[in-house]
C-alpha atoms as a PDB file:
ATOM      1  CA  UNK A   1     -33.465   1.011 -21.362  1.00  0.00           C
ATOM      2  CA  UNK A   2     -30.633   2.357 -23.488  1.00  0.00           C
ATOM      3  CA  UNK A   3     -30.996   5.740 -21.783  1.00  0.00           C
ATOM      4  CA  UNK A   4     -30.717   4.030 -18.435  1.00  0.00           C
ATOM      5  CA  UNK A   5     -27.462   2.308 -19.511  1.00  0.00           C
ATOM      6  CA  UNK A   6     -25.999   5.472 -20.810  1.00  0.00           C
ATOM      7  CA  UNK A   7     -26.776   7.257 -17.533  1.00  0.00           C
ATOM      8  CA  UNK A   8     -25.136   4.414 -15.513  1.00  0.00           C
ATOM      9  CA  UNK A   9     -22.094   4.517 -17.824  1.00  0.00           C
ATOM     10  CA  UNK A  10     -21.770   8.244 -17.453  1.00  0.00           C
ATOM     11  CA  UNK A  11     -22.227   8.088 -13.688  1.00  0.00           C
ATOM     12  CA  UNK A  12     -19.535   5.466 -13.330  1.00  0.00           C
ATOM     13  CA  UNK A  13     -17.154   7.452 -15.458  1.00  0.00           C
ATOM     14  CA  UNK A  14     -17.809  10.634 -13.530  1.00  0.00           C
ATOM     15  CA  UNK A  15     -17.211   8.741 -10.204  1.00  0.00           C
ATOM     16  CA  UNK A  16     -13.815   7.552 -11.390  1.00  0.00           C
ATOM     17  CA  UNK A  17     -12.743  10.818 -12.763  1.00  0.00           C
ATOM     18  CA  UNK A  18     -13.943  12.765  -9.684  1.00  0.00           C
ATOM     19  CA  UNK A  19     -11.263  11.183  -7.565  1.00  0.00           C
ATOM     20  CA  UNK A  20      -8.417  12.286  -9.792  1.00  0.00           C
ATOM     21  CA  UNK A  21      -5.898  14.784  -8.387  1.00  0.00           C
ATOM     22  CA  UNK A  22      -4.821  17.353 -10.908  1.00  0.00           C
ATOM     23  CA  UNK A  23      -1.799  18.840  -9.101  1.00  0.00           C
ATOM     24  CA  UNK A  24       1.678  17.397  -9.155  1.00  0.00           C
ATOM     25  CA  UNK A  25       3.704  17.882  -6.009  1.00  0.00           C
ATOM     26  CA  UNK A  26       6.695  16.156  -4.424  1.00  0.00           C
ATOM     27  CA  UNK A  27       4.235  14.018  -2.395  1.00  0.00           C
ATOM     28  CA  UNK A  28       2.172  13.173  -5.530  1.00  0.00           C
ATOM     29  CA  UNK A  29       4.580  12.351  -8.396  1.00  0.00           C
ATOM     30  CA  UNK A  30       1.948  11.502 -10.935  1.00  0.00           C
ATOM     31  CA  UNK A  31       4.401  11.275 -13.834  1.00  0.00           C
ATOM     32  CA  UNK A  32       7.024   9.125 -12.125  1.00  0.00           C
ATOM     33  CA  UNK A  33       7.175   5.295 -12.012  1.00  0.00           C
ATOM     34  CA  UNK A  34       5.505   3.677  -8.975  1.00  0.00           C
ATOM     35  CA  UNK A  35       7.798   2.605  -6.188  1.00  0.00           C
ATOM     36  CA  UNK A  36       7.519  -0.627  -4.140  1.00  0.00           C
ATOM     37  CA  UNK A  37       5.036  -0.501  -1.240  1.00  0.00           C
ATOM     38  CA  UNK A  38       6.879   0.694   1.900  1.00  0.00           C
ATOM     39  CA  UNK A  39       6.682  -1.452   5.039  1.00  0.00           C
ATOM     40  CA  UNK A  40       5.555   1.484   7.227  1.00  0.00           C
ATOM     41  CA  UNK A  41       2.467   3.605   7.311  1.00  0.00           C
ATOM     42  CA  UNK A  42       2.978   7.027   5.779  1.00  0.00           C
ATOM     43  CA  UNK A  43       3.823   9.846   8.200  1.00  0.00           C
ATOM     44  CA  UNK A  44       1.055  12.250   9.076  1.00  0.00           C
ATOM     45  CA  UNK A  45       1.115  15.532   7.173  1.00  0.00           C
ATOM     46  CA  UNK A  46       2.776  18.327   9.163  1.00  0.00           C
ATOM     47  CA  UNK A  47       1.092  21.708   9.507  1.00  0.00           C
ATOM     48  CA  UNK A  48       3.376  23.353   6.858  1.00  0.00           C
ATOM     49  CA  UNK A  49       2.134  21.279   3.919  1.00  0.00           C
ATOM     50  CA  UNK A  50       2.078  22.858   0.448  1.00  0.00           C
ATOM     51  CA  UNK A  51      -0.980  24.947  -0.533  1.00  0.00           C
ATOM     52  CA  UNK A  52      -3.581  22.944  -2.267  1.00  0.00           C
ATOM     53  CA  UNK A  53      -3.315  19.867  -0.095  1.00  0.00           C
ATOM     54  CA  UNK A  54      -6.894  18.738   0.580  1.00  0.00           C
ATOM     55  CA  UNK A  55      -8.410  17.283   3.702  1.00  0.00           C
ATOM     56  CA  UNK A  56      -8.924  13.974   1.888  1.00  0.00           C
ATOM     57  CA  UNK A  57      -5.222  13.783   0.831  1.00  0.00           C
ATOM     58  CA  UNK A  58      -4.262  14.570   4.440  1.00  0.00           C
ATOM     59  CA  UNK A  59      -6.495  11.735   5.716  1.00  0.00           C
ATOM     60  CA  UNK A  60      -5.112   9.322   3.192  1.00  0.00           C
ATOM     61  CA  UNK A  61      -1.541  10.056   3.910  1.00  0.00           C
ATOM     62  CA  UNK A  62      -2.038   9.919   7.654  1.00  0.00           C
ATOM     63  CA  UNK A  63      -4.191   6.789   7.958  1.00  0.00           C
ATOM     64  CA  UNK A  64      -3.401   4.519   4.995  1.00  0.00           C
ATOM     65  CA  UNK A  65      -0.351   2.761   3.746  1.00  0.00           C
ATOM     66  CA  UNK A  66       0.723   3.350   0.119  1.00  0.00           C
ATOM     67  CA  UNK A  67       0.021   0.620  -2.422  1.00  0.00           C
ATOM     68  CA  UNK A  68       2.158   0.429  -5.522  1.00  0.00           C
ATOM     69  CA  UNK A  69      -0.880  -0.518  -7.686  1.00  0.00           C
ATOM     70  CA  UNK A  70      -4.637  -0.985  -7.379  1.00  0.00           C
ATOM     71  CA  UNK A  71      -5.830  -4.424  -6.284  1.00  0.00           C
ATOM     72  CA  UNK A  72      -7.428  -6.793  -8.743  1.00  0.00           C
ATOM     73  CA  UNK A  73     -10.330  -9.053  -7.845  1.00  0.00           C
ATOM     74  CA  UNK A  74      -9.826 -12.837  -7.768  1.00  0.00           C
ATOM     75  CA  UNK A  75     -12.471 -14.361 -10.101  1.00  0.00           C
ATOM     76  CA  UNK A  76     -13.208 -18.026 -10.322  1.00  0.00           C
ATOM     77  CA  UNK A  77     -15.630 -20.517 -11.852  1.00  0.00           C
ATOM     78  CA  UNK A  78     -15.381 -23.632  -9.762  1.00  0.00           C
ATOM     79  CA  UNK A  79     -11.664 -24.467  -9.612  1.00  0.00           C
ATOM     80  CA  UNK A  80     -10.863 -22.471 -12.777  1.00  0.00           C
ATOM     81  CA  UNK A  81      -9.397 -18.987 -12.525  1.00  0.00           C
ATOM     82  CA  UNK A  82     -10.725 -16.249 -14.700  1.00  0.00           C
ATOM     83  CA  UNK A  83      -8.068 -13.540 -15.284  1.00  0.00           C
ATOM     84  CA  UNK A  84      -8.967  -9.971 -14.291  1.00  0.00           C
ATOM     85  CA  UNK A  85      -7.211  -7.249 -16.257  1.00  0.00           C
ATOM     86  CA  UNK A  86      -6.634  -3.755 -14.804  1.00  0.00           C
ATOM     87  CA  UNK A  87      -8.883  -1.044 -16.270  1.00  0.00           C
ATOM     88  CA  UNK A  88      -9.259   2.552 -15.216  1.00  0.00           C
ATOM     89  CA  UNK A  89      -8.359   3.711 -11.674  1.00  0.00           C
ATOM     90  CA  UNK A  90      -7.737   6.707  -9.353  1.00  0.00           C
ATOM     91  CA  UNK A  91      -5.450   5.271  -6.720  1.00  0.00           C
ATOM     92  CA  UNK A  92      -3.494   6.900  -3.910  1.00  0.00           C
ATOM     93  CA  UNK A  93      -0.437   8.674  -5.244  1.00  0.00           C
ATOM     94  CA  UNK A  94      -0.583   7.081  -8.656  1.00  0.00           C
ATOM     95  CA  UNK A  95      -3.175   9.484  -9.770  1.00  0.00           C
ATOM     96  CA  UNK A  96      -5.713   8.406 -12.378  1.00  0.00           C
ATOM     97  CA  UNK A  97      -5.521   6.294 -15.498  1.00  0.00           C
ATOM     98  CA  UNK A  98      -8.166   5.851 -18.208  1.00  0.00           C
ATOM     99  CA  UNK A  99      -7.695   2.438 -19.782  1.00  0.00           C
ATOM    100  CA  UNK A 100      -9.764   0.676 -22.526  1.00  0.00           C
ATOM    101  CA  UNK A 101     -12.655  -1.498 -21.501  1.00  0.00           C
ATOM    102  CA  UNK A 102     -14.261  -4.770 -22.602  1.00  0.00           C
ATOM    103  CA  UNK A 103     -12.906  -6.848 -25.490  1.00  0.00           C
ATOM    104  CA  UNK A 104     -10.067  -4.386 -26.130  1.00  0.00           C
ATOM    105  CA  UNK A 105      -8.420  -5.373 -22.796  1.00  0.00           C
ATOM    106  CA  UNK A 106      -8.675  -9.040 -23.539  1.00  0.00           C
ATOM    107  CA  UNK A 107      -7.190  -9.102 -27.023  1.00  0.00           C
ATOM    108  CA  UNK A 108      -4.822 -12.063 -27.456  1.00  0.00           C
ATOM    109  CA  UNK A 109      -5.886 -13.730 -24.203  1.00  0.00           C
ATOM    110  CA  UNK A 110      -7.493 -17.141 -23.920  1.00  0.00           C
ATOM    111  CA  UNK A 111     -10.923 -17.255 -22.324  1.00  0.00           C
ATOM    112  CA  UNK A 112     -11.901 -19.542 -19.409  1.00  0.00           C
ATOM    113  CA  UNK A 113     -14.735 -21.828 -20.410  1.00  0.00           C
ATOM    114  CA  UNK A 114     -17.725 -22.030 -17.985  1.00  0.00           C
ATOM    115  CA  UNK A 115     -21.032 -23.906 -17.971  1.00  0.00           C
ATOM    116  CA  UNK A 116     -24.343 -22.153 -18.585  1.00  0.00           C
ATOM    117  CA  UNK A 117     -25.651 -20.758 -15.227  1.00  0.00           C
ATOM    118  CA  UNK A 118     -22.363 -21.590 -13.379  1.00  0.00           C
ATOM    119  CA  UNK A 119     -21.566 -19.518 -10.367  1.00  0.00           C
ATOM    120  CA  UNK A 120     -18.748 -16.957 -10.951  1.00  0.00           C
ATOM    121  CA  UNK A 121     -17.147 -16.109  -7.603  1.00  0.00           C
ATOM    122  CA  UNK A 122     -15.618 -12.555  -7.157  1.00  0.00           C
ATOM    123  CA  UNK A 123     -13.378 -11.772  -4.208  1.00  0.00           C
ATOM    124  CA  UNK A 124     -11.156  -8.701  -3.572  1.00  0.00           C
ATOM    125  CA  UNK A 125      -8.325  -9.774  -1.220  1.00  0.00           C
ATOM    126  CA  UNK A 126      -7.639  -6.183   0.078  1.00  0.00           C
ATOM    127  CA  UNK A 127      -8.227  -4.473   3.362  1.00  0.00           C
ATOM    128  CA  UNK A 128     -10.081  -2.366   3.927  1.00  0.00           C
ATOM    129  CA  UNK A 129     -12.838  -3.759   1.741  1.00  0.00           C
ATOM    130  CA  UNK A 130     -14.371  -1.213  -0.708  1.00  0.00           C
ATOM    131  CA  UNK A 131     -17.274   0.929   0.290  1.00  0.00           C
ATOM    132  CA  UNK A 132     -19.158  -0.166  -2.883  1.00  0.00           C
ATOM    133  CA  UNK A 133     -18.770  -2.700  -5.650  1.00  0.00           C
ATOM    134  CA  UNK A 134     -20.620  -2.829  -8.975  1.00  0.00           C
ATOM    135  CA  UNK A 135     -20.370  -5.538 -11.600  1.00  0.00           C
ATOM    136  CA  UNK A 136     -21.662  -4.821 -15.049  1.00  0.00           C
ATOM    137  CA  UNK A 137     -21.946  -6.727 -18.247  1.00  0.00           C
ATOM    138  CA  UNK A 138     -20.274  -4.974 -21.231  1.00  0.00           C
ATOM    139  CA  UNK A 139     -22.397  -4.974 -24.384  1.00  0.00           C
ATOM    140  CA  UNK A 140     -21.234  -4.985 -28.007  1.00  0.00           C
ATOM    141  CA  UNK A 141     -21.447  -1.132 -27.964  1.00  0.00           C
ATOM    142  CA  UNK A 142     -19.519  -0.980 -24.607  1.00  0.00           C
ATOM    143  CA  UNK A 143     -22.681  -0.053 -22.722  1.00  0.00           C
ATOM    144  CA  UNK A 144     -22.834  -1.306 -19.151  1.00  0.00           C
ATOM    145  CA  UNK A 145     -25.656  -3.395 -17.836  1.00  0.00           C
ATOM    146  CA  UNK A 146     -25.429  -3.815 -14.027  1.00  0.00           C
ATOM    147  CA  UNK A 147     -25.507  -7.421 -12.876  1.00  0.00           C
ATOM    148  CA  UNK A 148     -26.734  -8.407  -9.382  1.00  0.00           C
ATOM    149  CA  UNK A 149     -23.783  -9.375  -7.075  1.00  0.00           C
ATOM    150  CA  UNK A 150     -25.177 -12.058  -4.802  1.00  0.00           C
ATOM    151  CA  UNK A 151     -23.017 -13.460  -1.993  1.00  0.00           C
ATOM    152  CA  UNK A 152     -19.838 -12.447  -3.680  1.00  0.00           C
ATOM    153  CA  UNK A 153     -20.641 -13.714  -7.139  1.00  0.00           C
ATOM    154  CA  UNK A 154     -22.683 -13.693 -10.301  1.00  0.00           C
ATOM    155  CA  UNK A 155     -24.284 -16.347 -12.476  1.00  0.00           C
ATOM    156  CA  UNK A 156     -22.994 -17.083 -15.977  1.00  0.00           C
ATOM    157  CA  UNK A 157     -25.579 -16.480 -18.666  1.00  0.00           C
ATOM    158  CA  UNK A 158     -27.586 -19.516 -19.911  1.00  0.00           C
ATOM    159  CA  UNK A 159     -26.919 -18.743 -23.616  1.00  0.00           C
ATOM    160  CA  UNK A 160     -23.581 -19.840 -25.198  1.00  0.00           C
ATOM    161  CA  UNK A 161     -21.184 -17.109 -26.186  1.00  0.00           C
ATOM    162  CA  UNK A 162     -18.401 -14.892 -25.001  1.00  0.00           C
ATOM    163  CA  UNK A 163     -19.199 -12.404 -22.164  1.00  0.00           C
ATOM    164  CA  UNK A 164     -17.208  -9.409 -20.918  1.00  0.00           C
ATOM    165  CA  UNK A 165     -17.779  -7.771 -17.521  1.00  0.00           C
ATOM    166  CA  UNK A 166     -16.469  -4.735 -15.678  1.00  0.00           C
ATOM    167  CA  UNK A 167     -15.716  -4.751 -11.936  1.00  0.00           C
ATOM    168  CA  UNK A 168     -15.821  -1.413 -10.109  1.00  0.00           C
ATOM    169  CA  UNK A 169     -14.687  -0.884  -6.546  1.00  0.00           C
ATOM    170  CA  UNK A 170     -14.937   2.437  -4.671  1.00  0.00           C
ATOM    171  CA  UNK A 171     -13.509   3.499  -1.244  1.00  0.00           C
ATOM    172  CA  UNK A 172     -14.916   6.582   0.426  1.00  0.00           C
ATOM    173  CA  UNK A 173     -14.414   8.378   3.636  1.00  0.00           C
ATOM    174  CA  UNK A 174     -16.481   7.046   6.594  1.00  0.00           C
ATOM    175  CA  UNK A 175     -19.166   9.723   5.996  1.00  0.00           C
ATOM    176  CA  UNK A 176     -19.323   8.725   2.291  1.00  0.00           C
ATOM    177  CA  UNK A 177     -18.652  12.362   1.237  1.00  0.00           C
ATOM    178  CA  UNK A 178     -15.159  11.966  -0.379  1.00  0.00           C
ATOM    179  CA  UNK A 179     -13.781   9.248  -2.658  1.00  0.00           C
ATOM    180  CA  UNK A 180     -10.410   7.974  -1.453  1.00  0.00           C
ATOM    181  CA  UNK A 181      -9.661   5.372  -4.114  1.00  0.00           C
ATOM    182  CA  UNK A 182     -11.309   3.697  -7.172  1.00  0.00           C
ATOM    183  CA  UNK A 183     -10.357   0.804  -9.298  1.00  0.00           C
ATOM    184  CA  UNK A 184     -11.903  -1.193 -12.161  1.00  0.00           C
ATOM    185  CA  UNK A 185     -11.042  -4.428 -13.952  1.00  0.00           C
ATOM    186  CA  UNK A 186     -12.284  -6.311 -16.964  1.00  0.00           C
ATOM    187  CA  UNK A 187     -12.914 -10.051 -16.922  1.00  0.00           C
ATOM    188  CA  UNK A 188     -14.304 -12.401 -19.570  1.00  0.00           C
ATOM    189  CA  UNK A 189     -15.358 -15.944 -20.121  1.00  0.00           C
ATOM    190  CA  UNK A 190     -16.925 -18.211 -22.651  1.00  0.00           C
ATOM    191  CA  UNK A 191     -20.120 -20.087 -21.977  1.00  0.00           C
ATOM    192  CA  UNK A 192     -20.150 -23.504 -23.826  1.00  0.00           C
END
């Protein structure tokens, strides 16, 4: 089972890193601060684009509006909100960021208290919706254990304790060959 979890962890990390763009052009200022989201859709790339511009980048710039930051899921337990904290991502012109996972992202934050077995709703208010979503429990050793996502939610564990989860969303081209964007978030709650 531990081998399976390690394979899943490595596969998710490779998926996130595979979407990263390594070059830095005027159209992809990876080291500059993000700008507010423009009101118009980006102009299509003209034929004289710089060398190294990929077909995926061309499609993204032509057909999608720029977002200043990756979206975060809205997570609830009944009427109570469970904060989601941004983790790693590869997002449009922002490039990629590797950010700590699990308890490290929640230091100093108060945890939402939930009941054993309570339904935890998970919604991403973003269009288009991701091509795939994975939710995984984060173990003490930061190993991921995938959790079934049923009708937009999961069930809180029956045992009392503090639980950390990772939310992964992935957008691909229609044929599923290329990754367009990826984001992940950490959320946690306490079962009492």
